[in-house]
mmCIF file of C-alpha atoms in Angstrom:
data_model
loop_
_atom_site.group_PDB
_atom_site.id
_atom_site.type_symbol
_atom_site.label_atom_id
_atom_site.label_comp_id
_atom_site.label_asym_id
_atom_site.label_seq_id
_atom_site.Cartn_x
_atom_site.Cartn_y
_atom_site.Cartn_z
ATOM 1 C CA MET A 657 126.586 9.169 73.005
ATOM 2 C CA SER A 658 128.390 12.163 74.975
ATOM 3 C CA ALA A 659 131.677 10.797 76.589
ATOM 4 C CA PRO A 660 132.569 11.471 79.721
ATOM 5 C CA LEU A 661 134.661 14.683 80.310
ATOM 6 C CA LYS A 662 137.906 13.730 81.318
ATOM 7 C CA THR A 663 138.501 14.031 85.130
ATOM 8 C CA LEU A 664 142.306 15.299 86.363
ATOM 9 C CA GLU A 665 142.329 11.262 87.314
ATOM 10 C CA SER A 666 141.427 10.290 84.624
ATOM 11 C CA LEU A 667 144.479 12.136 82.531
ATOM 12 C CA GLY A 668 146.071 10.815 85.265
ATOM 13 C CA ILE A 669 147.311 14.034 86.837
ATOM 14 C CA LYS A 670 146.375 16.021 89.808
ATOM 15 C CA LYS A 671 145.453 19.159 91.047
ATOM 16 C CA LEU A 672 148.107 22.346 91.654
ATOM 17 C CA SER A 673 148.411 24.747 93.973
ATOM 18 C CA LYS A 674 148.506 28.282 93.821
ATOM 19 C CA THR A 675 151.964 28.524 93.705
ATOM 20 C CA GLU A 676 152.036 25.254 91.985
ATOM 21 C CA GLN A 677 150.076 26.669 88.920
ATOM 22 C CA ASP A 678 152.016 30.166 89.049
ATOM 23 C CA PHE A 679 155.499 28.626 87.698
ATOM 24 C CA MET A 680 153.640 25.728 85.823
ATOM 25 C CA GLU A 681 151.979 29.311 84.096
ATOM 26 C CA VAL A 682 155.780 29.863 82.883
ATOM 27 C CA ILE A 683 156.259 26.038 82.066
ATOM 28 C CA TRP A 684 153.373 26.292 79.717
ATOM 29 C CA GLU A 685 154.307 29.728 78.067
ATOM 30 C CA HIS A 686 157.413 28.004 76.445
ATOM 31 C CA PRO A 687 155.900 24.547 74.942
ATOM 32 C CA ASP A 688 159.555 23.272 73.872
ATOM 33 C CA GLY A 689 160.755 23.705 77.026
ATOM 34 C CA ILE A 690 162.545 26.418 79.882
ATOM 35 C CA LYS A 691 165.730 25.881 81.444
ATOM 36 C CA SER A 692 165.504 25.724 85.568
ATOM 37 C CA GLU A 693 167.353 29.249 85.326
ATOM 38 C CA GLU A 694 165.277 31.420 83.383
ATOM 39 C CA LEU A 695 162.587 30.113 85.186
ATOM 40 C CA TYR A 696 164.174 30.348 88.953
ATOM 41 C CA ALA A 697 165.132 34.241 87.879
ATOM 42 C CA LYS A 698 161.057 34.574 86.796
ATOM 43 C CA PHE A 699 160.173 33.755 90.492
ATOM 44 C CA ASP A 700 161.476 35.491 94.577
ATOM 45 C CA GLN A 701 161.106 32.199 96.595
ATOM 46 C CA ALA A 702 164.221 30.512 97.933
ATOM 47 C CA LEU A 703 166.080 27.995 95.483
ATOM 48 C CA GLY A 704 165.490 25.421 97.773
ATOM 49 C CA THR A 705 161.374 26.437 97.627
ATOM 50 C CA LYS A 706 161.877 26.410 93.914
ATOM 51 C CA SER A 707 163.607 23.314 93.557
ATOM 52 C CA THR A 708 160.772 22.028 95.736
ATOM 53 C CA ILE A 709 157.681 23.496 93.644
ATOM 54 C CA LEU A 710 158.856 22.380 90.356
ATOM 55 C CA TYR A 711 159.625 18.730 91.540
ATOM 56 C CA ARG A 712 155.421 18.408 92.732
ATOM 57 C CA ILE A 713 154.862 19.276 89.282
ATOM 58 C CA VAL A 714 156.859 16.566 87.750
ATOM 59 C CA ARG A 715 155.264 14.080 90.842
ATOM 60 C CA LYS A 716 151.921 15.681 89.662
ATOM 61 C CA GLY A 717 152.020 14.484 85.854
ATOM 62 C CA LEU A 718 151.881 17.926 84.546
ATOM 63 C CA ALA A 719 155.626 18.336 83.222
ATOM 64 C CA THR A 720 158.719 16.677 82.276
ATOM 65 C CA THR A 721 162.335 17.587 82.888
ATOM 66 C CA VAL A 722 165.273 16.680 80.646
ATOM 67 C CA ARG A 723 169.058 17.508 82.059
ATOM 68 C CA ASP A 724 171.015 19.504 80.416
ATOM 69 C CA GLY A 725 174.071 19.735 81.986
ATOM 70 C CA ARG A 726 173.683 21.128 85.553
ATOM 71 C CA HIS A 727 170.361 22.474 85.273
ATOM 72 C CA TYR A 728 167.123 20.795 84.063
ATOM 73 C CA ILE A 729 165.159 21.693 81.956
ATOM 74 C CA TYR A 730 160.845 21.853 81.967
ATOM 75 C CA ILE A 731 158.676 20.757 79.413
ATOM 76 C CA PRO A 732 154.848 20.696 80.225
ATOM 77 C CA LYS A 733 152.908 17.155 79.357
ATOM 78 C CA ILE A 734 149.553 18.700 78.642
ATOM 79 C CA THR A 735 148.304 22.162 77.411
ATOM 80 C CA GLN A 736 147.030 24.757 80.046
ATOM 81 C CA GLU A 737 143.842 24.378 78.158
ATOM 82 C CA GLU A 738 143.665 21.047 78.236
ATOM 83 C CA TYR A 739 144.434 21.674 82.439
ATOM 84 C CA ASN A 740 141.730 23.574 82.651
ATOM 85 C CA GLN A 741 138.790 22.177 81.274
ATOM 86 C CA ALA A 742 140.099 18.179 83.615
ATOM 87 C CA PHE A 743 140.124 20.724 86.723
ATOM 88 C CA PHE A 744 136.596 22.379 85.846
ATOM 89 C CA GLN A 745 135.285 18.814 84.923
ATOM 90 C CA ASP A 746 136.735 17.224 88.145
ATOM 91 C CA LYS A 747 134.818 19.815 90.259
ATOM 92 C CA LEU A 748 131.482 19.369 88.218
ATOM 93 C CA SER A 749 131.954 15.984 88.214
ATOM 94 C CA ARG A 750 133.080 15.600 92.147
ATOM 95 C CA GLU A 751 130.616 18.578 93.474
ATOM 96 C CA PHE A 752 127.218 18.368 91.080
ATOM 97 C CA GLY A 753 127.604 14.537 90.147
ATOM 98 C CA ILE A 754 127.849 15.880 86.180
ATOM 99 C CA THR A 755 129.874 13.276 84.043
ATOM 100 C CA SER A 756 128.733 14.257 81.069
ATOM 101 C CA PHE A 757 127.926 16.698 78.309
ATOM 102 C CA GLU A 758 124.019 16.278 78.322
ATOM 103 C CA GLY A 759 124.568 16.511 81.862
ATOM 104 C CA LEU A 760 125.769 19.908 82.525
ATOM 105 C CA ALA A 761 123.288 21.146 79.484
ATOM 106 C CA ALA A 762 120.009 19.188 81.758
ATOM 107 C CA ALA A 763 121.418 20.781 84.582
ATOM 108 C CA PHE A 764 121.668 24.063 83.265
ATOM 109 C CA CYS A 765 117.671 23.664 82.502
ATOM 110 C CA GLY A 766 117.051 22.819 86.092
ATOM 111 C CA ARG A 767 116.381 18.670 84.669
ATOM 112 C CA THR A 768 118.355 15.460 85.511
ATOM 113 C CA LYS A 769 118.408 13.816 82.181
ATOM 114 C CA LEU A 770 117.421 15.287 78.310
ATOM 115 C CA ARG A 771 114.896 14.063 75.727
ATOM 116 C CA PRO A 772 116.551 11.650 72.971
ATOM 117 C CA GLU A 773 115.922 14.117 70.342
ATOM 118 C CA GLU A 774 117.511 17.069 72.412
ATOM 119 C CA LYS A 775 121.089 14.928 73.006
ATOM 120 C CA GLU A 776 120.645 14.485 69.341
ATOM 121 C CA ARG A 777 120.679 18.059 68.874
ATOM 122 C CA ILE A 778 122.951 18.504 71.248
ATOM 123 C CA SER A 779 125.632 15.882 69.381
ATOM 124 C CA GLN A 780 124.995 17.658 66.380
ATOM 125 C CA LEU A 781 125.770 21.007 67.878
ATOM 126 C CA LEU A 782 128.530 19.924 69.534
ATOM 127 C CA GLU A 783 130.019 18.511 65.910
ATOM 128 C CA GLU A 784 129.604 21.700 64.226
ATOM 129 C CA LEU A 785 131.895 23.218 66.906
ATOM 130 C CA LYS A 786 134.588 21.167 66.251
ATOM 131 C CA ASP A 787 134.198 21.597 62.960
ATOM 132 C CA HIS A 788 134.999 25.581 62.697
ATOM 133 C CA GLU A 789 138.300 24.742 65.380
#
């Protein structure tokens, strides 16, 4: 009934380290992109370290770069909300074997499965929530 949860892997991205996440949070604040020199000014690490962190973020699939003269503009490929959802869904899948919202609802009830009428009610509730965005 419900679609599988989107994990980091299904989005083609990898988990960020704490430092990478700090950098990525600044990038997310600029959905149209942020120049490298602006980004560098916000952190205390050595220039080479900052470049390495940003390189890893791009390699992990969370941002893309556009060359602007001698500098780069870093643009997020997904939103922070999308990353957080995928991160937690990945955690649910790996640690608890939960791969759908139905599985999550059943786990909260101390069960492994829901009855068909319960699945239908949850699907209706999710549709109602989507309609109110």
